[in-house]
mmCIF file of C-alpha atoms in Angstrom:
data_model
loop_
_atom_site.group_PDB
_atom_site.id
_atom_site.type_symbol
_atom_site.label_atom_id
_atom_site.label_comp_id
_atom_site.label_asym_id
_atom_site.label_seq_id
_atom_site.Cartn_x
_atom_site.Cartn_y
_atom_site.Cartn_z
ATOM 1 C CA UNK A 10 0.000 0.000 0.000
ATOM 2 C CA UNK A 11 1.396 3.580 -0.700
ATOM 3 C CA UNK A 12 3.844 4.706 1.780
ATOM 4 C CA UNK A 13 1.652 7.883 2.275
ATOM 5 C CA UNK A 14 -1.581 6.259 2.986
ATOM 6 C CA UNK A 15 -0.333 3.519 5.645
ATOM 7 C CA UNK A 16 1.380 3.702 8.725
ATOM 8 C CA UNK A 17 4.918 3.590 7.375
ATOM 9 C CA UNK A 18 3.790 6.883 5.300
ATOM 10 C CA UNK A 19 3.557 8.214 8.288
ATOM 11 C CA UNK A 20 7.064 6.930 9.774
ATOM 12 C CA UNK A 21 8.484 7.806 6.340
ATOM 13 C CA UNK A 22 8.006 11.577 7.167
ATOM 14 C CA UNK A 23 5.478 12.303 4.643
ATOM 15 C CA UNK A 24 2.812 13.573 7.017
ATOM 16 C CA UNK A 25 -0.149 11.765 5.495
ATOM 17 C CA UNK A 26 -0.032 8.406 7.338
ATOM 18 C CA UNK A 27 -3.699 9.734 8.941
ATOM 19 C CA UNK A 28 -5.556 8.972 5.543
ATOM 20 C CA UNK A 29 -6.911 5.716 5.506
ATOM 21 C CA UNK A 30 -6.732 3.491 2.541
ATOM 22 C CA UNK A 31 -10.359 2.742 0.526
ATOM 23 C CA UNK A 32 -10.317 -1.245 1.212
ATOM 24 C CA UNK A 33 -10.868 -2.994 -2.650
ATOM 25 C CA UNK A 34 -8.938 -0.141 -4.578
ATOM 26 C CA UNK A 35 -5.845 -0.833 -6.252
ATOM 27 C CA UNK A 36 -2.920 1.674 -5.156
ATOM 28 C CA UNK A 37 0.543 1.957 -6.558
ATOM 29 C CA UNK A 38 3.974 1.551 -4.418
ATOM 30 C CA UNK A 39 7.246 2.622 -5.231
ATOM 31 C CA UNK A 40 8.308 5.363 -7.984
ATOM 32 C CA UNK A 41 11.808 7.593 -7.784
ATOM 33 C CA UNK A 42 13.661 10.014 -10.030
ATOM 34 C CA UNK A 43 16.826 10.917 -10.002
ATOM 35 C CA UNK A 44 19.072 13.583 -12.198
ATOM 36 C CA UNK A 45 22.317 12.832 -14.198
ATOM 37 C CA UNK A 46 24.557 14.769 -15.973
ATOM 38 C CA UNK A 47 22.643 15.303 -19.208
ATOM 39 C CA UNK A 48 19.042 14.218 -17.567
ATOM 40 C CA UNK A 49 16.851 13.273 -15.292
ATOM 41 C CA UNK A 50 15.723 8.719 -14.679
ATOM 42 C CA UNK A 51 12.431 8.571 -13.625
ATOM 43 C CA UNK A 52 10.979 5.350 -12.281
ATOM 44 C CA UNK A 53 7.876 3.480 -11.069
ATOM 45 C CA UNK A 54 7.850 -0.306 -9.976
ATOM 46 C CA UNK A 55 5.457 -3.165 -11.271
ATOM 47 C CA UNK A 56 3.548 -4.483 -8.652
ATOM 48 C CA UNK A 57 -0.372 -2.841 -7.353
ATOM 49 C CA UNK A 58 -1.700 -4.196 -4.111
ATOM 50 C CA UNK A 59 -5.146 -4.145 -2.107
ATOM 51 C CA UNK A 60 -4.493 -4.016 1.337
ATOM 52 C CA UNK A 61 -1.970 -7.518 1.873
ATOM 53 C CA UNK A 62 -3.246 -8.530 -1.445
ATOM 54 C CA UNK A 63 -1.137 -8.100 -5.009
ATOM 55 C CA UNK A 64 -3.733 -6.560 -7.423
ATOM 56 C CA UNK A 65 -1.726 -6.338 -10.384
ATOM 57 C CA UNK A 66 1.891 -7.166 -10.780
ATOM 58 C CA UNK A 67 2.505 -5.474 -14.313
ATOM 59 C CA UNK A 68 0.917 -1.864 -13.896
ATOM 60 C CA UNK A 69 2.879 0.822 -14.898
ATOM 61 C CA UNK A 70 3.441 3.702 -13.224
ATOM 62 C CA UNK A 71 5.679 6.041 -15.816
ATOM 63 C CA UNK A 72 3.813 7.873 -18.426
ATOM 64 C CA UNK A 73 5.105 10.978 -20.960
ATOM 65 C CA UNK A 74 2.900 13.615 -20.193
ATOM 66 C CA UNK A 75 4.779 15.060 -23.341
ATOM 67 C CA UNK A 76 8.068 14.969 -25.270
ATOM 68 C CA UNK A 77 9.984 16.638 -22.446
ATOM 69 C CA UNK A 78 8.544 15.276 -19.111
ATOM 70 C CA UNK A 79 6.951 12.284 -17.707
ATOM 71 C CA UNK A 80 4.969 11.462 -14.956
ATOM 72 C CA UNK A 81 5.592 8.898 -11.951
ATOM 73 C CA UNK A 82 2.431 7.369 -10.097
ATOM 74 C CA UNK A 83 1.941 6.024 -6.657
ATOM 75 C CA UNK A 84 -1.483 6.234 -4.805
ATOM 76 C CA UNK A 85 -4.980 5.117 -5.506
ATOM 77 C CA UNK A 86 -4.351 3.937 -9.129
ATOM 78 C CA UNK A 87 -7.645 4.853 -10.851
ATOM 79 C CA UNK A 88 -7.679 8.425 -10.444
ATOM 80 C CA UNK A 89 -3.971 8.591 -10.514
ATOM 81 C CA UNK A 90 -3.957 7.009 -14.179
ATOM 82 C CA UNK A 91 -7.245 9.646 -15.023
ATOM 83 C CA UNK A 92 -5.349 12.431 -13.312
ATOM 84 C CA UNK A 93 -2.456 11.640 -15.982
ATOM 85 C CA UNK A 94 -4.674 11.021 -19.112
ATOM 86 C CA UNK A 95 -6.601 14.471 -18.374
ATOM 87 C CA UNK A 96 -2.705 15.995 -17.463
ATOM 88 C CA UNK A 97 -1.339 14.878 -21.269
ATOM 89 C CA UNK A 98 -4.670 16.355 -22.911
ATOM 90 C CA UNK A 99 -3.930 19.417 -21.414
ATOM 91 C CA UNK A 100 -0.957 19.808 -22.004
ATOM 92 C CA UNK A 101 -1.515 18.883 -25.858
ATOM 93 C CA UNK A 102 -4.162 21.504 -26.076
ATOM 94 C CA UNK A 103 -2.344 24.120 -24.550
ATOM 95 C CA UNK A 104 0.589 23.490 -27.619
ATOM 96 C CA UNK A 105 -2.184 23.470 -29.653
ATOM 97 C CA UNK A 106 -4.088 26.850 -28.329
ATOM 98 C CA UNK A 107 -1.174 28.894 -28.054
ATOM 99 C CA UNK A 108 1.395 27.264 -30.816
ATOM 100 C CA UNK A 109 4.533 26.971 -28.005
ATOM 101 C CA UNK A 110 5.296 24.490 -25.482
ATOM 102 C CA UNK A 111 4.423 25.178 -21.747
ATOM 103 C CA UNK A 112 7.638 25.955 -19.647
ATOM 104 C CA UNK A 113 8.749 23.136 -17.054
ATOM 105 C CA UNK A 114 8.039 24.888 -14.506
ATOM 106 C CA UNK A 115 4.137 25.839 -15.496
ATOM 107 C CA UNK A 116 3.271 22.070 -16.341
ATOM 108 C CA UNK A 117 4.535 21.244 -12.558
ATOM 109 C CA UNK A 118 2.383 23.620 -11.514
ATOM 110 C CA UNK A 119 -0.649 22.484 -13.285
ATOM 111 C CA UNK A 120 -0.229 19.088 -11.885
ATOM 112 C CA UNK A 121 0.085 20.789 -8.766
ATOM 113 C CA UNK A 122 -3.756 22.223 -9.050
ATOM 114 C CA UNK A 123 -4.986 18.766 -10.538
ATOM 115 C CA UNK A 124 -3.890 17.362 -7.201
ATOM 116 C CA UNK A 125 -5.404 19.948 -4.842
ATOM 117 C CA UNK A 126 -8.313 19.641 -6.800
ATOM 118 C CA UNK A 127 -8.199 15.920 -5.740
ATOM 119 C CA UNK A 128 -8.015 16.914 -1.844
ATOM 120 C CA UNK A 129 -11.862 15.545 -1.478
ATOM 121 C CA UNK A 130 -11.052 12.263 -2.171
ATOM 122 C CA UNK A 131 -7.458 12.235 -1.095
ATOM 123 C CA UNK A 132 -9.107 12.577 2.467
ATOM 124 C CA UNK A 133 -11.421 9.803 1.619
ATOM 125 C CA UNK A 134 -8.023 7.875 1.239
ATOM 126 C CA UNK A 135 -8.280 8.096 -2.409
ATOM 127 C CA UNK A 136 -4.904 10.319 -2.609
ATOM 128 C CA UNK A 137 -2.661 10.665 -5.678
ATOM 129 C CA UNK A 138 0.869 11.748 -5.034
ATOM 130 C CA UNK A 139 3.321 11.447 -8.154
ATOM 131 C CA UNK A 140 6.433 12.407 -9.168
ATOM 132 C CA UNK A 141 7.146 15.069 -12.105
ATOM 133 C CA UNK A 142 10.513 15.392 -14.062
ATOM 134 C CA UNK A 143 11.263 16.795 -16.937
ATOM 135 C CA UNK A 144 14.053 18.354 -19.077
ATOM 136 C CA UNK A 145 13.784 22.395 -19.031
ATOM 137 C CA UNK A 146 14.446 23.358 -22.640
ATOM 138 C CA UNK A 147 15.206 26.923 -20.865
ATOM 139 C CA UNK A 148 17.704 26.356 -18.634
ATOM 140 C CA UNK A 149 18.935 23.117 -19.954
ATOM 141 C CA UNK A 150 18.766 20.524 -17.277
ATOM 142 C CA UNK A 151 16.981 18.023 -15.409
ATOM 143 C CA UNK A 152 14.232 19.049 -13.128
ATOM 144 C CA UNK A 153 12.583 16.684 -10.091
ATOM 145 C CA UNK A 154 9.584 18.012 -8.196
ATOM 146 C CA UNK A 155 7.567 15.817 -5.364
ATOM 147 C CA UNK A 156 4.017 17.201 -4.284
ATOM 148 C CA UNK A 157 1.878 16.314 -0.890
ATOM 149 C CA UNK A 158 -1.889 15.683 -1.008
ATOM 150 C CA UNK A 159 -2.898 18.972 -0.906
ATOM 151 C CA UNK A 160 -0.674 19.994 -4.100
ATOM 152 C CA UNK A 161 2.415 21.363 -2.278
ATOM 153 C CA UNK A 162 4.651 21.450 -4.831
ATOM 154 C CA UNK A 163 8.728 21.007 -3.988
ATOM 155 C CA UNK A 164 11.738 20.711 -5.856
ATOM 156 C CA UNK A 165 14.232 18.340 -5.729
ATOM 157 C CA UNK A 166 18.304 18.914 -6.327
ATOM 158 C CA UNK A 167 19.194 15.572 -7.013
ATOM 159 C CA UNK A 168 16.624 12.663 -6.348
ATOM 160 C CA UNK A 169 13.536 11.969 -5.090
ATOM 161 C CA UNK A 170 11.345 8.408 -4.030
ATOM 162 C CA UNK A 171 7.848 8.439 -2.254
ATOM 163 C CA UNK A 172 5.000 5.009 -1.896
ATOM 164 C CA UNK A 173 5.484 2.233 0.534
ATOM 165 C CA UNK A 174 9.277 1.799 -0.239
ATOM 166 C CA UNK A 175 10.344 5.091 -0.508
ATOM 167 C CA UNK A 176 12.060 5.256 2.384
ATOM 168 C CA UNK A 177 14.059 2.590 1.586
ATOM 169 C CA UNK A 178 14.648 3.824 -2.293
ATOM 170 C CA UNK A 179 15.749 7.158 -0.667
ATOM 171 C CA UNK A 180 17.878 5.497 1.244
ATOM 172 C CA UNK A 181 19.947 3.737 -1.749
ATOM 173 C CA UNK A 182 19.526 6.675 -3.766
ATOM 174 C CA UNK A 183 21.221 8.607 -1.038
ATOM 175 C CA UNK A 184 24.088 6.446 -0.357
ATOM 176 C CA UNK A 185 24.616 5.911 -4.342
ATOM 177 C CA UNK A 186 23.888 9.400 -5.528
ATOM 178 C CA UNK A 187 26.994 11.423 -6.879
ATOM 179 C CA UNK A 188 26.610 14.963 -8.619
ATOM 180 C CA UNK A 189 27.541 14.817 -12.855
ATOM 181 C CA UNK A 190 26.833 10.388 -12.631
ATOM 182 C CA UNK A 191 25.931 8.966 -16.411
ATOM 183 C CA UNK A 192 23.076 8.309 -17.621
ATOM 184 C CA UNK A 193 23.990 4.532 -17.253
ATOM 185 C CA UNK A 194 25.132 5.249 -13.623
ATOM 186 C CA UNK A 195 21.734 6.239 -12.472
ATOM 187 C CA UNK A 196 19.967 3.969 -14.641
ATOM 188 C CA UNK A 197 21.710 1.301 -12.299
ATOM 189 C CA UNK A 198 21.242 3.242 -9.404
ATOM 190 C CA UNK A 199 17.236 3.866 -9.627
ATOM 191 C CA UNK A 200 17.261 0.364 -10.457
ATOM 192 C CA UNK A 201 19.394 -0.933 -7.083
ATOM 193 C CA UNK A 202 16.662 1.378 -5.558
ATOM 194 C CA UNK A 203 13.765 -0.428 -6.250
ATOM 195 C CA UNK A 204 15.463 -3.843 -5.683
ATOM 196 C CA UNK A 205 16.645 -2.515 -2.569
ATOM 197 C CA UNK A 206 13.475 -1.083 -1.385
ATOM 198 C CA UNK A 207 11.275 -4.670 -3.080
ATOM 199 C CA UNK A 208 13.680 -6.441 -0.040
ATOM 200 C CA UNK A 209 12.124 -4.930 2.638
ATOM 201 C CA UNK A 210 8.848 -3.597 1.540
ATOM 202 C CA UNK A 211 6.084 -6.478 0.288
ATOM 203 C CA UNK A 212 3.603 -3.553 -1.765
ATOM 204 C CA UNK A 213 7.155 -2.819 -3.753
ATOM 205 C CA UNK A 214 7.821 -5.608 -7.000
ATOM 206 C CA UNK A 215 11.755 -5.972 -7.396
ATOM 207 C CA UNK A 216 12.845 -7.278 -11.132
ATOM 208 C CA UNK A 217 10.674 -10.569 -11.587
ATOM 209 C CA UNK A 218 13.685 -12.528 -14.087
ATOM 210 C CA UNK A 219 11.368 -15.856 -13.286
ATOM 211 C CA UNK A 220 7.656 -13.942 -14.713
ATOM 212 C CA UNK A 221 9.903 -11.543 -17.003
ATOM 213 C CA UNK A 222 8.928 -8.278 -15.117
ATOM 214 C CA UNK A 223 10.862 -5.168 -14.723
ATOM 215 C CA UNK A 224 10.530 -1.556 -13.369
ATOM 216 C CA UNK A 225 9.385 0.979 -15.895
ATOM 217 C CA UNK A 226 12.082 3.516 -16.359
ATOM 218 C CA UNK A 227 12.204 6.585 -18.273
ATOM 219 C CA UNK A 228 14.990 8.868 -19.399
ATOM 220 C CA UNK A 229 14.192 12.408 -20.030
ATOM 221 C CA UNK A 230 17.287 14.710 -21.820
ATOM 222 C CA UNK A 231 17.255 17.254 -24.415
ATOM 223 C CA UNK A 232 16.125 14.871 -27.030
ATOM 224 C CA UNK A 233 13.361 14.098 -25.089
ATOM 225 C CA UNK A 234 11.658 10.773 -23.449
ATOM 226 C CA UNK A 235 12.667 7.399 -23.969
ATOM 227 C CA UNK A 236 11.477 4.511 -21.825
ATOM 228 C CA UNK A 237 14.328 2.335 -20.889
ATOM 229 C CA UNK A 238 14.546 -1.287 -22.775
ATOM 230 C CA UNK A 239 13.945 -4.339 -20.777
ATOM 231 C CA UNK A 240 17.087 -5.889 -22.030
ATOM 232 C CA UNK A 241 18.790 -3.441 -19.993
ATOM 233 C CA UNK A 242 17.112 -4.090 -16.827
ATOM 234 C CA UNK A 243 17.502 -7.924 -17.573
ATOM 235 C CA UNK A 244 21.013 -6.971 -17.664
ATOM 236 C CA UNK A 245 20.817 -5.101 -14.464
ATOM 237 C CA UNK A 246 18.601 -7.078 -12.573
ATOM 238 C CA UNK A 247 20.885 -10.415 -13.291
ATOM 239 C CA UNK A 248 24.027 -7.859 -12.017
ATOM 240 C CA UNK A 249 21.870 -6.991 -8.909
ATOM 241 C CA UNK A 250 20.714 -10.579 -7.487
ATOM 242 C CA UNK A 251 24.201 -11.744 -8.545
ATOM 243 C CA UNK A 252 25.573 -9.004 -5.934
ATOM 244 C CA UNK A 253 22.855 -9.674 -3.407
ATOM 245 C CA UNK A 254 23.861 -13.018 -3.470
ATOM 246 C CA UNK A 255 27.648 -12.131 -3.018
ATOM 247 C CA UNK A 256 26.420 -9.921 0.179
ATOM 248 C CA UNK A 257 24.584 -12.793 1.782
ATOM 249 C CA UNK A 258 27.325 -15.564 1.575
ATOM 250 C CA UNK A 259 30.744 -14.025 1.223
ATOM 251 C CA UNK A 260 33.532 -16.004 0.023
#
């Protein structure tokens, strides 16, 4: 269950573990970002639960809202997946409307208001809180911003993780994180997150190699989005159990 609708929300210093969870409704887990030198990784894990029951294991929680920046899910999935359909319509009429693309800045802020205007049902337990990232054509970088329930809108430096295993992701991210890291680098590190944070948390879904199931990850740079291949994250996910392994029985 989302990290900022249970208990451990609440331990994970999020300040929403008050909202009770609507029993029967799907909700996300784990998502992160983090920036590299050229960009930014955003990244959402497989697996949707209802209460201590796995709803879905192959949702996916990373979606383009345009060329330039993506959304990152956790929450009540329903109205978090509307909330991003209605977010990528607006933001296609608005190129349309006024012929230029909105800044980076303005499109965090509109998600911003779609989530306040969700405050209703967020106290019903029905809360959406995603991540936003996005390359800023203006100032030419990556850009991370995390939001609360009631739209709060923050920025982020370097990296950000919120759901049920965000603690734990932060945790990795923190330890692994180093300012002007590759692409590849922090493809591997958001990845080591979510395995990190699928050990200790049961609503987070680690790289399934057995069912063929992997994080969604997308990279955002001044070419624009591109979702991350599974062969990749086979790759990295082999790399990862073969160094968990290592950890638990040293030579």
């Amino acid at each position: 269950m989302l990290g900022l609708l249970d208990e451990r929300g609440a331990r994970d210093g999020q300040g929403q573990g008050a909202v009770s969870p609507v029993g029967g409704v799907p909700h996300g887990t784990t998502i992160a970002a983090a920036r590299f030198r050229d960009g930014v990784v955003i990244a959402g894990d497989r697996r949707a639960t209802e209460g201590n029951i796995i709803a879905n294991r192959t949702i996916e929680k990373v979606f383009p809202a345009d060329r330039f920046s993506a959304v990152a899910i956790a929450g009540a999935a329903g109205p978090a997946i509307e909330m991003v359909r209605l977010f990528q319509v607006q933001l296609e009429h608005y190129e349309k409307v006024e012929g230029s693309v909105l800044s980076l800045e303005g499109k965090a802020n509109q998600l911003a208001q779609m989530i306040r205007g969700n405050l209703g049902m967020a106290m019903q337990g029905l809360a959406v809180v995603p991540l936003f990232a996005g390359w800023d054509l203006h100032r030419s970088q990556g850009r991370i911003f995390t939001y609360d329930i009631a739209g709060g809108k923050y920025e982020e430096e370097a990296f950000a993780a919120t759901g049920s295993g965000g603690r734990d992701a932060r945790a990795t991210l923190r330890l692994g994180f180093r300012p002007g890291m590759s692409r590849d680098d922090i493809v591997r590190l958001v990845t080591k997150a979510l395995f990190e944070a699928a050990q200790e948390d049961s609503a987070t879904g680690g790289p399934d190699l057995l069912r063929g199931i992997f994080p969604v990850i997308g990279v955002i740079d001044e070419s624009g989005y591109q979702r991350v291949a599974d062969e990749e994250l086979i790759a990295l996910a082999r790399e990862l159990e073969t160094e968990l392994t290592t950890r638990r029985h040293p030579e």
